[in-house]
GROMACS .gro file of C-alpha atoms in nm:
model
  258
    1UNK     CA    1   0.288  -1.536  -2.372
    2UNK     CA    2   0.590  -1.347  -2.471
    3UNK     CA    3   0.934  -1.506  -2.395
    4UNK     CA    4   1.132  -1.391  -2.069
    5UNK     CA    5   1.396  -1.181  -2.292
    6UNK     CA    6   1.196  -1.055  -2.546
    7UNK     CA    7   1.163  -0.669  -2.560
    8UNK     CA    8   0.820  -0.523  -2.443
    9UNK     CA    9   0.507  -0.499  -2.643
   10UNK     CA   10   0.231  -0.173  -2.598
   11UNK     CA   11   0.038  -0.419  -2.366
   12UNK     CA   12   0.280  -0.494  -2.189
   13UNK     CA   13   0.412  -0.171  -2.059
   14UNK     CA   14   0.331  -0.193  -1.637
   15UNK     CA   15   0.594  -0.458  -1.621
   16UNK     CA   16   0.708  -0.469  -1.292
   17UNK     CA   17   1.024  -0.335  -1.267
   18UNK     CA   18   1.334  -0.455  -1.235
   19UNK     CA   19   1.601  -0.162  -1.200
   20UNK     CA   20   1.839  -0.080  -0.930
   21UNK     CA   21   1.809   0.247  -0.796
   22UNK     CA   22   2.058   0.437  -0.583
   23UNK     CA   23   1.806   0.398  -0.289
   24UNK     CA   24   1.805   0.023  -0.324
   25UNK     CA   25   2.190   0.070  -0.280
   26UNK     CA   26   2.219   0.256   0.036
   27UNK     CA   27   1.907   0.088   0.142
   28UNK     CA   28   2.046  -0.271   0.094
   29UNK     CA   29   2.406  -0.177   0.240
   30UNK     CA   30   2.214  -0.028   0.601
   31UNK     CA   31   2.000  -0.342   0.636
   32UNK     CA   32   2.312  -0.556   0.547
   33UNK     CA   33   2.488  -0.421   0.827
   34UNK     CA   34   2.235  -0.388   1.066
   35UNK     CA   35   2.138  -0.710   1.039
   36UNK     CA   36   2.475  -0.837   1.078
   37UNK     CA   37   2.504  -0.633   1.395
   38UNK     CA   38   2.223  -0.742   1.524
   39UNK     CA   39   2.298  -1.155   1.515
   40UNK     CA   40   2.564  -1.084   1.689
   41UNK     CA   41   2.371  -0.930   1.901
   42UNK     CA   42   2.163  -1.249   1.938
   43UNK     CA   43   2.473  -1.435   1.945
   44UNK     CA   44   2.684  -1.256   2.187
   45UNK     CA   45   2.533  -1.112   2.565
   46UNK     CA   46   2.323  -0.789   2.427
   47UNK     CA   47   2.043  -0.517   2.489
   48UNK     CA   48   1.911  -0.800   2.194
   49UNK     CA   49   1.909  -1.055   2.481
   50UNK     CA   50   1.774  -0.817   2.727
   51UNK     CA   51   1.530  -0.763   2.496
   52UNK     CA   52   1.352  -1.111   2.437
   53UNK     CA   53   1.412  -1.201   2.775
   54UNK     CA   54   1.152  -0.830   2.898
   55UNK     CA   55   0.896  -0.939   2.667
   56UNK     CA   56   0.940  -1.314   2.706
   57UNK     CA   57   0.938  -1.290   3.110
   58UNK     CA   58   0.654  -0.970   3.138
   59UNK     CA   59   0.450  -0.996   2.813
   60UNK     CA   60   0.347  -1.286   2.601
   61UNK     CA   61   0.371  -1.557   2.738
   62UNK     CA   62   0.097  -1.964   2.647
   63UNK     CA   63  -0.025  -1.969   2.977
   64UNK     CA   64  -0.141  -1.630   3.008
   65UNK     CA   65  -0.359  -1.702   2.664
   66UNK     CA   66  -0.686  -1.740   2.652
   67UNK     CA   67  -0.740  -2.120   2.446
   68UNK     CA   68  -0.937  -1.982   2.175
   69UNK     CA   69  -0.793  -1.627   2.099
   70UNK     CA   70  -0.351  -1.834   2.133
   71UNK     CA   71  -0.573  -2.153   1.879
   72UNK     CA   72  -0.677  -1.848   1.660
   73UNK     CA   73  -0.314  -1.709   1.630
   74UNK     CA   74  -0.195  -2.039   1.594
   75UNK     CA   75  -0.351  -2.062   1.292
   76UNK     CA   76  -0.326  -1.703   1.159
   77UNK     CA   77   0.101  -1.750   1.158
   78UNK     CA   78  -0.001  -1.992   0.885
   79UNK     CA   79  -0.021  -1.730   0.659
   80UNK     CA   80   0.383  -1.675   0.668
   81UNK     CA   81   0.384  -2.046   0.623
   82UNK     CA   82   0.660  -2.077   0.267
   83UNK     CA   83   0.447  -2.374   0.088
   84UNK     CA   84   0.169  -2.329   0.217
   85UNK     CA   85   0.092  -1.967   0.109
   86UNK     CA   86   0.265  -1.977  -0.225
   87UNK     CA   87   0.023  -2.261  -0.322
   88UNK     CA   88  -0.236  -2.051  -0.261
   89UNK     CA   89  -0.068  -1.701  -0.377
   90UNK     CA   90   0.038  -1.899  -0.654
   91UNK     CA   91  -0.239  -1.855  -0.907
   92UNK     CA   92  -0.198  -1.470  -0.912
   93UNK     CA   93   0.168  -1.434  -1.046
   94UNK     CA   94   0.043  -1.692  -1.267
   95UNK     CA   95  -0.285  -1.512  -1.390
   96UNK     CA   96  -0.069  -1.178  -1.416
   97UNK     CA   97   0.167  -1.327  -1.553
   98UNK     CA   98  -0.059  -1.419  -1.825
   99UNK     CA   99  -0.258  -1.052  -1.847
  100UNK     CA  100   0.108  -0.928  -1.871
  101UNK     CA  101   0.197  -1.145  -2.152
  102UNK     CA  102   0.551  -1.242  -2.026
  103UNK     CA  103   0.654  -1.449  -1.741
  104UNK     CA  104   0.860  -1.185  -1.489
  105UNK     CA  105   0.678  -1.191  -1.192
  106UNK     CA  106   0.666  -1.586  -1.218
  107UNK     CA  107   1.025  -1.489  -1.246
  108UNK     CA  108   1.030  -1.339  -0.943
  109UNK     CA  109   0.889  -1.561  -0.774
  110UNK     CA  110   1.123  -1.811  -0.825
  111UNK     CA  111   1.409  -1.627  -0.790
  112UNK     CA  112   1.262  -1.442  -0.486
  113UNK     CA  113   1.250  -1.860  -0.303
  114UNK     CA  114   1.585  -1.977  -0.383
  115UNK     CA  115   1.723  -1.617  -0.203
  116UNK     CA  116   1.515  -1.607   0.064
  117UNK     CA  117   1.565  -2.016   0.112
  118UNK     CA  118   1.967  -2.021   0.089
  119UNK     CA  119   1.998  -1.713   0.338
  120UNK     CA  120   1.737  -1.793   0.607
  121UNK     CA  121   1.894  -2.148   0.589
  122UNK     CA  122   2.261  -2.088   0.594
  123UNK     CA  123   2.181  -1.805   0.886
  124UNK     CA  124   2.001  -2.096   1.051
  125UNK     CA  125   2.243  -2.322   1.050
  126UNK     CA  126   2.497  -2.110   1.181
  127UNK     CA  127   2.299  -1.950   1.441
  128UNK     CA  128   2.110  -2.274   1.557
  129UNK     CA  129   1.939  -2.094   1.841
  130UNK     CA  130   1.658  -2.309   2.024
  131UNK     CA  131   1.306  -2.123   2.053
  132UNK     CA  132   1.085  -2.072   2.311
  133UNK     CA  133   0.903  -2.389   2.300
  134UNK     CA  134   1.203  -2.587   2.414
  135UNK     CA  135   1.343  -2.358   2.587
  136UNK     CA  136   1.383  -2.036   2.845
  137UNK     CA  137   1.683  -1.953   2.808
  138UNK     CA  138   1.742  -1.706   2.549
  139UNK     CA  139   2.111  -1.743   2.507
  140UNK     CA  140   2.041  -2.090   2.370
  141UNK     CA  141   2.257  -2.031   2.046
  142UNK     CA  142   2.507  -2.377   1.851
  143UNK     CA  143   2.252  -2.562   1.998
  144UNK     CA  144   2.091  -2.718   1.685
  145UNK     CA  145   1.798  -2.503   1.634
  146UNK     CA  146   1.634  -2.297   1.330
  147UNK     CA  147   1.483  -2.039   1.513
  148UNK     CA  148   1.643  -1.716   1.405
  149UNK     CA  149   1.603  -1.574   1.184
  150UNK     CA  150   1.225  -1.626   1.155
  151UNK     CA  151   1.134  -1.784   0.847
  152UNK     CA  152   0.765  -1.704   0.897
  153UNK     CA  153   0.796  -1.367   0.892
  154UNK     CA  154   1.076  -1.406   0.607
  155UNK     CA  155   0.881  -1.550   0.387
  156UNK     CA  156   0.557  -1.361   0.494
  157UNK     CA  157   0.730  -1.025   0.420
  158UNK     CA  158   0.867  -1.124   0.012
  159UNK     CA  159   0.581  -1.313  -0.082
  160UNK     CA  160   0.325  -1.017  -0.009
  161UNK     CA  161   0.585  -0.741  -0.069
  162UNK     CA  162   0.612  -0.978  -0.430
  163UNK     CA  163   0.244  -0.957  -0.486
  164UNK     CA  164   0.245  -0.597  -0.385
  165UNK     CA  165   0.508  -0.485  -0.632
  166UNK     CA  166   0.326  -0.667  -0.877
  167UNK     CA  167  -0.008  -0.567  -0.877
  168UNK     CA  168  -0.167  -0.449  -1.217
  169UNK     CA  169  -0.378  -0.227  -0.917
  170UNK     CA  170  -0.404  -0.104  -0.634
  171UNK     CA  171  -0.030  -0.088  -0.537
  172UNK     CA  172  -0.034   0.079  -0.220
  173UNK     CA  173  -0.314  -0.098  -0.020
  174UNK     CA  174  -0.136  -0.494  -0.159
  175UNK     CA  175   0.176  -0.306  -0.016
  176UNK     CA  176   0.001  -0.163   0.309
  177UNK     CA  177  -0.178  -0.549   0.361
  178UNK     CA  178   0.194  -0.627   0.282
  179UNK     CA  179   0.317  -0.432   0.562
  180UNK     CA  180   0.025  -0.498   0.850
  181UNK     CA  181   0.072  -0.909   0.743
  182UNK     CA  182   0.496  -0.823   0.858
  183UNK     CA  183   0.391  -0.704   1.149
  184UNK     CA  184   0.091  -0.894   1.254
  185UNK     CA  185   0.277  -1.262   1.204
  186UNK     CA  186   0.545  -1.129   1.342
  187UNK     CA  187   0.333  -1.036   1.659
  188UNK     CA  188   0.184  -1.348   1.657
  189UNK     CA  189   0.460  -1.601   1.647
  190UNK     CA  190   0.612  -1.436   1.929
  191UNK     CA  191   0.273  -1.463   2.108
  192UNK     CA  192   0.209  -1.875   2.112
  193UNK     CA  193   0.572  -1.903   2.191
  194UNK     CA  194   0.712  -2.022   1.884
  195UNK     CA  195   1.014  -1.736   1.853
  196UNK     CA  196   1.149  -1.461   2.066
  197UNK     CA  197   1.108  -1.103   1.976
  198UNK     CA  198   1.437  -1.109   1.859
  199UNK     CA  199   1.403  -1.401   1.582
  200UNK     CA  200   1.093  -1.172   1.434
  201UNK     CA  201   1.310  -0.877   1.374
  202UNK     CA  202   1.621  -1.079   1.213
  203UNK     CA  203   1.333  -1.175   0.982
  204UNK     CA  204   1.226  -0.892   0.914
  205UNK     CA  205   1.564  -0.795   0.781
  206UNK     CA  206   1.660  -1.142   0.598
  207UNK     CA  207   1.262  -1.083   0.426
  208UNK     CA  208   1.415  -0.677   0.356
  209UNK     CA  209   1.712  -0.748   0.213
  210UNK     CA  210   1.608  -1.057   0.026
  211UNK     CA  211   1.336  -0.847  -0.178
  212UNK     CA  212   1.631  -0.551  -0.221
  213UNK     CA  213   1.823  -0.734  -0.389
  214UNK     CA  214   1.580  -0.897  -0.633
  215UNK     CA  215   1.670  -0.695  -0.883
  216UNK     CA  216   2.020  -0.798  -0.959
  217UNK     CA  217   1.929  -1.138  -0.972
  218UNK     CA  218   1.625  -1.100  -1.200
  219UNK     CA  219   1.723  -1.012  -1.542
  220UNK     CA  220   1.997  -1.249  -1.528
  221UNK     CA  221   1.712  -1.523  -1.454
  222UNK     CA  222   1.501  -1.339  -1.730
  223UNK     CA  223   1.856  -1.491  -1.965
  224UNK     CA  224   1.859  -1.810  -1.823
  225UNK     CA  225   1.509  -1.829  -1.920
  226UNK     CA  226   1.447  -1.699  -2.289
  227UNK     CA  227   1.786  -1.894  -2.356
  228UNK     CA  228   1.592  -2.251  -2.258
  229UNK     CA  229   1.229  -2.153  -2.428
  230UNK     CA  230   1.482  -2.112  -2.703
  231UNK     CA  231   1.564  -2.389  -2.666
  232UNK     CA  232   1.263  -2.611  -2.675
  233UNK     CA  233   1.059  -2.394  -2.903
  234UNK     CA  234   1.081  -2.583  -3.203
  235UNK     CA  235   0.985  -2.853  -2.998
  236UNK     CA  236   0.663  -2.705  -2.820
  237UNK     CA  237   0.550  -2.531  -3.148
  238UNK     CA  238   0.366  -2.786  -3.353
  239UNK     CA  239   0.215  -2.935  -3.091
  240UNK     CA  240   0.103  -2.588  -2.969
  241UNK     CA  241  -0.048  -2.501  -3.310
  242UNK     CA  242  -0.187  -2.809  -3.329
  243UNK     CA  243  -0.410  -2.726  -3.011
  244UNK     CA  244  -0.479  -2.419  -3.146
  245UNK     CA  245  -0.595  -2.549  -3.438
  246UNK     CA  246  -0.856  -2.751  -3.237
  247UNK     CA  247  -0.912  -2.514  -3.028
  248UNK     CA  248  -1.068  -2.281  -3.326
  249UNK     CA  249  -1.256  -2.551  -3.518
  250UNK     CA  250  -1.444  -2.605  -3.184
  251UNK     CA  251  -1.537  -2.303  -3.127
  252UNK     CA  252  -1.659  -2.259  -3.489
  253UNK     CA  253  -1.841  -2.584  -3.491
  254UNK     CA  254  -2.006  -2.438  -3.156
  255UNK     CA  255  -2.132  -2.094  -3.292
  256UNK     CA  256  -2.241  -2.294  -3.545
  257UNK     CA  257  -2.471  -2.424  -3.433
  258UNK     CA  258  -2.596  -2.147  -3.232
   0.00000   0.00000   0.00000
């Protein structure tokens, strides 16, 4: 695999772009303002809370769902479980990096997960909101909770958005699937009473902000990885060469016996 900072070879022309376009700057600014305003609406009495109460009391209640549907939705939400989903789809990032002969897909994944954990975790701690399983009061904030914004939903946006971003083929299809999962996981989380509706909206905004911010951080991370690889390469190259030589001899021996 090519080193991260290395000049792209002809076979790596399909590398996922990390250039910052003007529309991304505008979108990031707009979504950041919306996220701040929406979070203030969660912290103070507003239409955000009234929407939560309306959704909770009128539509999605655990006691109105059939048991089989409740159990199914509870499992479906695991599409947004950060640890589980990341482990399941990690081979796709490894395979894509191998096909591109470049580590950028893996660097993007690591940087995105760091940004996601730091940004979402900080807001969760600052808001301290309790979820509908612990209270019927949507305004229970600064209570030591960690329900806003929804980490499951934010992770769904980031992980499946990244998969669409780095995909070598069918990017439009993967983008549509990512949008579907982000919406459906959010709705499912509300239906099984793990989140208020505003937690879901906050998760959508938080996840989108991470994706938009990614191009600002990936180039620096690539330079760090390239510098680290340059330091360890002299010690690893002899081992790699010996392994390649053993593999070549084994294949030659296998071919000779055929």
